[in-house]
Short mmCIF file of N, CA and C in Angstrom, two decimals:
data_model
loop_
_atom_site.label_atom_id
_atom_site.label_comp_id
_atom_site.label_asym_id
_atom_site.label_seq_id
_atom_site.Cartn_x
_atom_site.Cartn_y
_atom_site.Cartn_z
N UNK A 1 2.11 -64.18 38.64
CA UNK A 1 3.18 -64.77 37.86
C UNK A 1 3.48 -66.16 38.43
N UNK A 2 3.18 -67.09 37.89
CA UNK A 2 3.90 -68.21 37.97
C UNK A 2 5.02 -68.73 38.29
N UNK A 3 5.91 -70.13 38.69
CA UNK A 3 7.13 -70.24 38.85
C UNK A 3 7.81 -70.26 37.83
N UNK A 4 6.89 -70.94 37.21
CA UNK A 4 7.69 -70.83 35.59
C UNK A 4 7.86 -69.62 35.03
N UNK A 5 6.96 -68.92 34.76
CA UNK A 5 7.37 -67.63 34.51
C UNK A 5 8.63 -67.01 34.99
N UNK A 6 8.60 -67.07 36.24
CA UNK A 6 9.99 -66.29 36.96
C UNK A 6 11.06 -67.05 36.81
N UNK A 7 11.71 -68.47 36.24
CA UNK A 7 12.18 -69.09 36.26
C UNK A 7 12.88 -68.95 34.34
N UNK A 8 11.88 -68.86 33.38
CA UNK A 8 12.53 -68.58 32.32
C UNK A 8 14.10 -66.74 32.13
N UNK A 9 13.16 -66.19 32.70
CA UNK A 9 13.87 -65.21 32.75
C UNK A 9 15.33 -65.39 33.21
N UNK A 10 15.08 -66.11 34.26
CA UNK A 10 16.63 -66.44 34.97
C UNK A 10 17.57 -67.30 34.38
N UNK A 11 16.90 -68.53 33.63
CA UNK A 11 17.41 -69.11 32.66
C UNK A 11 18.35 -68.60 31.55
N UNK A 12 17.58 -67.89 30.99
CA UNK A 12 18.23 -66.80 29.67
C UNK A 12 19.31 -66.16 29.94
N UNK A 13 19.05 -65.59 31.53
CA UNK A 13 20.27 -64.67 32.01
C UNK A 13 21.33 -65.39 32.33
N UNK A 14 21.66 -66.56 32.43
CA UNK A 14 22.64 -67.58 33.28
C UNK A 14 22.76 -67.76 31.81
N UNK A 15 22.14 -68.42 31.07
CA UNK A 15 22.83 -68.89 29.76
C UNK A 15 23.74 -67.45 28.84
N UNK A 16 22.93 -66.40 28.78
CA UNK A 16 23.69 -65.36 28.48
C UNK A 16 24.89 -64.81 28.94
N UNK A 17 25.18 -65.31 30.06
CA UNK A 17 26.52 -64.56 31.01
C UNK A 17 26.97 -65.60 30.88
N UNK A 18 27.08 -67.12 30.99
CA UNK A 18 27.71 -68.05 31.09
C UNK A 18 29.22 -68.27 29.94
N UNK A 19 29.10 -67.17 29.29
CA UNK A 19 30.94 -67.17 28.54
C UNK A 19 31.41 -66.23 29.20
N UNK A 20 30.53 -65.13 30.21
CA UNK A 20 31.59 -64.08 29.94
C UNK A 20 32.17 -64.15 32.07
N UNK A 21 33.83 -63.86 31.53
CA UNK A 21 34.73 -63.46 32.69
C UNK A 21 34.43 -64.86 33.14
N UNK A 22 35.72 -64.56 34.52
CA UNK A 22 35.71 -65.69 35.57
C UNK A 22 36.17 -67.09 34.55
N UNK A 23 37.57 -67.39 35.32
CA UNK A 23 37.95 -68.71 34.40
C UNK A 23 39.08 -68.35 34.17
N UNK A 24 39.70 -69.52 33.23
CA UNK A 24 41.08 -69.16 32.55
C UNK A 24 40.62 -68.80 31.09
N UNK A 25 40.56 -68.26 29.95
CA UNK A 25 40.31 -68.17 28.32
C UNK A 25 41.02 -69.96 28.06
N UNK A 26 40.58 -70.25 27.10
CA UNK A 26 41.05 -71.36 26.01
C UNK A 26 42.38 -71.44 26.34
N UNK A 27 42.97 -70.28 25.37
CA UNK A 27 44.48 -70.62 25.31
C UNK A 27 45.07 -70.79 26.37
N UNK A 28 44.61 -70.28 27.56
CA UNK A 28 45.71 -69.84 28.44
C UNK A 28 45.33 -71.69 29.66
N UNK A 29 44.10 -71.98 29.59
CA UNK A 29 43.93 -73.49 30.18
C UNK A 29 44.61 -74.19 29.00
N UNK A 30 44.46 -74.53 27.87
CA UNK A 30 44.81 -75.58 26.81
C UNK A 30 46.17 -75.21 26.30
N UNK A 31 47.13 -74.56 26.69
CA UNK A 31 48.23 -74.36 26.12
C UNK A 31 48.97 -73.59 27.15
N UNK A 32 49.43 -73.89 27.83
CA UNK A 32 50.35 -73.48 29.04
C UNK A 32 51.58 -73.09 28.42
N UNK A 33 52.14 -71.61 28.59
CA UNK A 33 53.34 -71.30 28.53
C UNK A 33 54.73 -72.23 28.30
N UNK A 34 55.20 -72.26 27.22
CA UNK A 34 56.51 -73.20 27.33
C UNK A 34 57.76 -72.55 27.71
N UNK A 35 58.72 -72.85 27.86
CA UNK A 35 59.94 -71.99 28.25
C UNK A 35 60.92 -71.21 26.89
N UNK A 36 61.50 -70.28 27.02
CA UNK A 36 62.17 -69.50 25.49
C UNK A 36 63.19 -70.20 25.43
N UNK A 37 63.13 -70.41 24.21
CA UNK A 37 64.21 -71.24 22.98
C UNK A 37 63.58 -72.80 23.46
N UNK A 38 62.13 -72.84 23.17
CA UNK A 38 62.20 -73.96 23.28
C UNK A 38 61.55 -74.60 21.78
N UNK A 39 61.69 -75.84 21.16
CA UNK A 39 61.52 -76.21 19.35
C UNK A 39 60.63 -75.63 19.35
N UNK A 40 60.84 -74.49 17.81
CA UNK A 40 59.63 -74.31 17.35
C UNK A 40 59.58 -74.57 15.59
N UNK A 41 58.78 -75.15 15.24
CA UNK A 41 59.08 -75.49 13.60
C UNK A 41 58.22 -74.17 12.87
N UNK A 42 59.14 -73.55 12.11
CA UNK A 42 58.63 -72.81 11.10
C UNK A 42 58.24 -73.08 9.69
N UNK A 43 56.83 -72.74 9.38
CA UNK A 43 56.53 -72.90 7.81
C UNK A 43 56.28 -71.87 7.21
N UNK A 44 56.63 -71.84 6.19
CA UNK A 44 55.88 -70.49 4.84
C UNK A 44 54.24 -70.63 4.76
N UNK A 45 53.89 -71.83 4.55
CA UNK A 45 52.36 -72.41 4.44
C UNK A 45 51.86 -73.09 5.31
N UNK A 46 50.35 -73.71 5.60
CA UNK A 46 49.64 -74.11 6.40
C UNK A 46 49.98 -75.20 6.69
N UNK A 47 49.99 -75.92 8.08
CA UNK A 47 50.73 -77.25 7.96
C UNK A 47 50.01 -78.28 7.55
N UNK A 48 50.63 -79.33 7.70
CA UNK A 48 50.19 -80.30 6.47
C UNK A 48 49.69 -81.78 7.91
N UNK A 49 50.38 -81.37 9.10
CA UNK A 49 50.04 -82.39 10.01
C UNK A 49 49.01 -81.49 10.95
N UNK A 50 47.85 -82.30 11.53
CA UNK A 50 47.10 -81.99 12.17
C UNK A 50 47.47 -80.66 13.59
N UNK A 51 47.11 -79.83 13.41
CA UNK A 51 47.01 -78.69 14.71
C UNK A 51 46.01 -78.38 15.25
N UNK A 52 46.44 -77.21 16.18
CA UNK A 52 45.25 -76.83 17.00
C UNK A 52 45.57 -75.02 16.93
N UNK A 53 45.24 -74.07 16.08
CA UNK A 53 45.60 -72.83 15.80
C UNK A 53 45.20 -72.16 17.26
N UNK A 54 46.05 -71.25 17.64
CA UNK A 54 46.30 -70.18 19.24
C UNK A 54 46.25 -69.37 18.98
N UNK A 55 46.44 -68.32 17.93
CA UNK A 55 46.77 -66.82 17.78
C UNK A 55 47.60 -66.55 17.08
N UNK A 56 47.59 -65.25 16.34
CA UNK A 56 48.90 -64.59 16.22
C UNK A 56 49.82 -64.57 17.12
N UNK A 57 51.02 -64.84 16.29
CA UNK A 57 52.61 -64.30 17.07
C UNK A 57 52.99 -63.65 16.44
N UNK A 58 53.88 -62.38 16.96
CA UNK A 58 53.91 -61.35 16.24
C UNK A 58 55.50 -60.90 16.69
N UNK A 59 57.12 -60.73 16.04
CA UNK A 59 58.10 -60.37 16.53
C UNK A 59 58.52 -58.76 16.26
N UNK A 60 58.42 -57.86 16.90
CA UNK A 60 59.03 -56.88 16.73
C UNK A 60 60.50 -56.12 16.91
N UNK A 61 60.89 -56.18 15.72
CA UNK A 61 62.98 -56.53 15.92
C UNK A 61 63.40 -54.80 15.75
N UNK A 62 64.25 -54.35 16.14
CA UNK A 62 65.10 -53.33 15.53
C UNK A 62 66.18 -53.86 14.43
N UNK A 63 66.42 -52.42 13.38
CA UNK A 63 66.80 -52.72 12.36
C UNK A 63 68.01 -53.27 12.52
N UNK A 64 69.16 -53.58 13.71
CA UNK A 64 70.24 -53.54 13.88
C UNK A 64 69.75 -55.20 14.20
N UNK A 65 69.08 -55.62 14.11
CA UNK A 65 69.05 -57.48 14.74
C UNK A 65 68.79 -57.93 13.60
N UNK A 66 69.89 -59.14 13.31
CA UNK A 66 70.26 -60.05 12.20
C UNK A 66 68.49 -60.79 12.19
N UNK A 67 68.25 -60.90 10.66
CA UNK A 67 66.80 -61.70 10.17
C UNK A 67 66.83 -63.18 11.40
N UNK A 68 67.91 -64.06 11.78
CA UNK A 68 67.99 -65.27 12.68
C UNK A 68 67.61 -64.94 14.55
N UNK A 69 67.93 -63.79 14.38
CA UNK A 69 67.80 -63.19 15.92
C UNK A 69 66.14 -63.03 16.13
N UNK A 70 65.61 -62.53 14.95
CA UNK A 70 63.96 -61.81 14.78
C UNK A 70 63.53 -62.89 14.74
N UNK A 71 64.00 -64.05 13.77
CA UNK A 71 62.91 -65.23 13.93
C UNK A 71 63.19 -65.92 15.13
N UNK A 72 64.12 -65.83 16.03
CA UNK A 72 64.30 -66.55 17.51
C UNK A 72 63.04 -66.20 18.33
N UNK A 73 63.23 -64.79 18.24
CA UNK A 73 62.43 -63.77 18.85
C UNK A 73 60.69 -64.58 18.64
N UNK A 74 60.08 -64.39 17.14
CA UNK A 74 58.83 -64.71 17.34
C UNK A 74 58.86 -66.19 17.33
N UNK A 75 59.50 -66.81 17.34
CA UNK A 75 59.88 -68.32 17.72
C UNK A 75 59.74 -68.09 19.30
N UNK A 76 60.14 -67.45 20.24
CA UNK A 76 59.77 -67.10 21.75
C UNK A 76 58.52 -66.70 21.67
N UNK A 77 57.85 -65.85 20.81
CA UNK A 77 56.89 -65.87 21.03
C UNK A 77 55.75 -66.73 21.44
N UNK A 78 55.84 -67.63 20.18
CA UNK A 78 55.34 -68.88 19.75
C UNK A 78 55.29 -69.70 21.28
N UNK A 79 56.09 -69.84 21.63
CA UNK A 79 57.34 -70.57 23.00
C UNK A 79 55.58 -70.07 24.61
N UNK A 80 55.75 -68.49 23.94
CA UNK A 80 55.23 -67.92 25.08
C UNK A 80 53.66 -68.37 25.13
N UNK A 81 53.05 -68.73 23.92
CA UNK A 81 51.57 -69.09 23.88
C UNK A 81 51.34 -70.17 23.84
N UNK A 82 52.31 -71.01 24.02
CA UNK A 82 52.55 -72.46 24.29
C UNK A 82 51.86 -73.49 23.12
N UNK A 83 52.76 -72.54 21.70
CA UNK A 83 52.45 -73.53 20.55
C UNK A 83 53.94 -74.26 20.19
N UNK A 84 54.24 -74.98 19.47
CA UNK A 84 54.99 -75.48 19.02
C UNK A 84 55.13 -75.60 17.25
N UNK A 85 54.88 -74.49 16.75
CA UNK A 85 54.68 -74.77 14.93
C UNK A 85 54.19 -72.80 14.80
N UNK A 86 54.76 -72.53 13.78
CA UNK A 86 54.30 -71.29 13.60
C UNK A 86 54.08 -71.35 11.67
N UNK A 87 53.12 -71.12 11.45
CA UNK A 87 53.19 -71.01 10.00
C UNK A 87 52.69 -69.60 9.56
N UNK A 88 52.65 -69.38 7.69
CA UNK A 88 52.33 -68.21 7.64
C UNK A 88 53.60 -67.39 7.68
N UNK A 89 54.65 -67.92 7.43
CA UNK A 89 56.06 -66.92 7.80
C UNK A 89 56.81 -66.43 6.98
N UNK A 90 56.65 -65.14 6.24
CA UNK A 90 57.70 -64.56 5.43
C UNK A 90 58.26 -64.11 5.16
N UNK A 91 59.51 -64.57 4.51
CA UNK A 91 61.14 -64.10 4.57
C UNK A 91 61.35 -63.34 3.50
N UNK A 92 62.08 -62.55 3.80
CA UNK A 92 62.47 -61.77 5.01
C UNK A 92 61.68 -60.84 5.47
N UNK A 93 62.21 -60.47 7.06
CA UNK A 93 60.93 -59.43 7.59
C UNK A 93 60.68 -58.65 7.20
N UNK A 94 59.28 -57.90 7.34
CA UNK A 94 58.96 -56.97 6.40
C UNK A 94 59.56 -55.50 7.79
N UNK A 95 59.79 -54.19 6.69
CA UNK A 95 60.13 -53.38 6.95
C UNK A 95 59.28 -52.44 7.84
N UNK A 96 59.24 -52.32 9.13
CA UNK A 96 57.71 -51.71 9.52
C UNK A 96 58.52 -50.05 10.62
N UNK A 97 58.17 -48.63 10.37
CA UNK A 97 58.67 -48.07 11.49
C UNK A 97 60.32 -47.95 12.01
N UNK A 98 60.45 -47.97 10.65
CA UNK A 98 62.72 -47.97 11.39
C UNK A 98 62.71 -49.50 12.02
N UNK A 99 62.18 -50.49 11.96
CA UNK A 99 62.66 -51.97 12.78
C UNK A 99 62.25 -53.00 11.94
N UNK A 100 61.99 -54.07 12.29
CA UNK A 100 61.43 -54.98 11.04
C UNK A 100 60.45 -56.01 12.04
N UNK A 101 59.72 -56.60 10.97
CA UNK A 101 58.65 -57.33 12.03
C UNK A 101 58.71 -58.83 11.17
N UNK A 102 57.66 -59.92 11.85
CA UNK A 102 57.39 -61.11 11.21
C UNK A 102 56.63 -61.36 12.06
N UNK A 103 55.71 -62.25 11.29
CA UNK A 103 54.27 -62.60 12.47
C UNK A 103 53.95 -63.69 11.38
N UNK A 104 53.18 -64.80 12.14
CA UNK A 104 52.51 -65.74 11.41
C UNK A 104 51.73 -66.39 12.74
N UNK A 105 50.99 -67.74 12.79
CA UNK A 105 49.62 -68.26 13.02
C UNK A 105 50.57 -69.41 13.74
N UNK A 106 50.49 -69.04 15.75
CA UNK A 106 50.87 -69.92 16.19
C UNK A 106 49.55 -70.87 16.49
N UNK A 107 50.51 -72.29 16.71
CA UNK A 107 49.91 -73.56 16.52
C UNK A 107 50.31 -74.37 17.23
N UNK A 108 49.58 -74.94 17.96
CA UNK A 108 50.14 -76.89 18.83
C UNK A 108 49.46 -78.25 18.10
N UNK A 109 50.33 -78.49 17.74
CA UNK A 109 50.63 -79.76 16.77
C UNK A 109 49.00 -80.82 18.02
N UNK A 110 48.60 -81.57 17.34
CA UNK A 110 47.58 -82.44 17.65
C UNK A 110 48.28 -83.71 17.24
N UNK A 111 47.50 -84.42 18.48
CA UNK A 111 48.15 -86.00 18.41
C UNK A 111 47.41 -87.03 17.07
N UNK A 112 48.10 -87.85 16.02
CA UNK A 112 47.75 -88.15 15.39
C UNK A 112 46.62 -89.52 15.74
N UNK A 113 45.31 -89.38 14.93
CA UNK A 113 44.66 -90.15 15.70
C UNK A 113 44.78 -92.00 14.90
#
């Protein structure tokens, strides 16, 4: 066997493992945690100024917390994945399990170029 020979094999394997483990993920290097209650703009629809989409945020309220308390809530969420824009949001929460929920597509706004 050749060097080359023994040398492709190892190649493949380094390129194949090279996403997985070890590191920070995307979100968690490119979007650092913000602090709760900090701005978050809510939309019904997709925004209209440039972003960078993070994930679902997802609020899970009991039925006794006012619809403004629940959207604080996945507004913290939002807060927690270090987006600033949540779209996808509709009012009022839907009824899920005795509590109520709301979730939409957090987002960090991109600098206009």
């Amino acid at each position: 066997m050749t060097r080359v020979d023994l040398l492709v094999p190892v190649a493949a394997l380094l390129v194949a493992c090279g996403g997985a483990g070890g590191g920070k993920s995307r979100t968690q290097a490119d979007f650092p945690p913000r602090p709760r209650n900090c701005p978050v703009e809510v939309l019904e629809s997709s925004p209209t100024v440039p972003t960078q989409n993070i994930g679902t945020a997802v609020a899970r309220c009991t039925a006794d917390i006012d619809d403004a308390a629940c959207m604080r809530q996945l507004q913290d969420e939002v807060c927690a994945l270090g987006g600033d824009v949540v779209w996808g949001v509709s009012m009022p929460p839907k009824v899920v399990e005795g509590g109520k929920q709301l979730s939409g597509r957090a987002a960090k706004r991109r600098p206009a170029k």
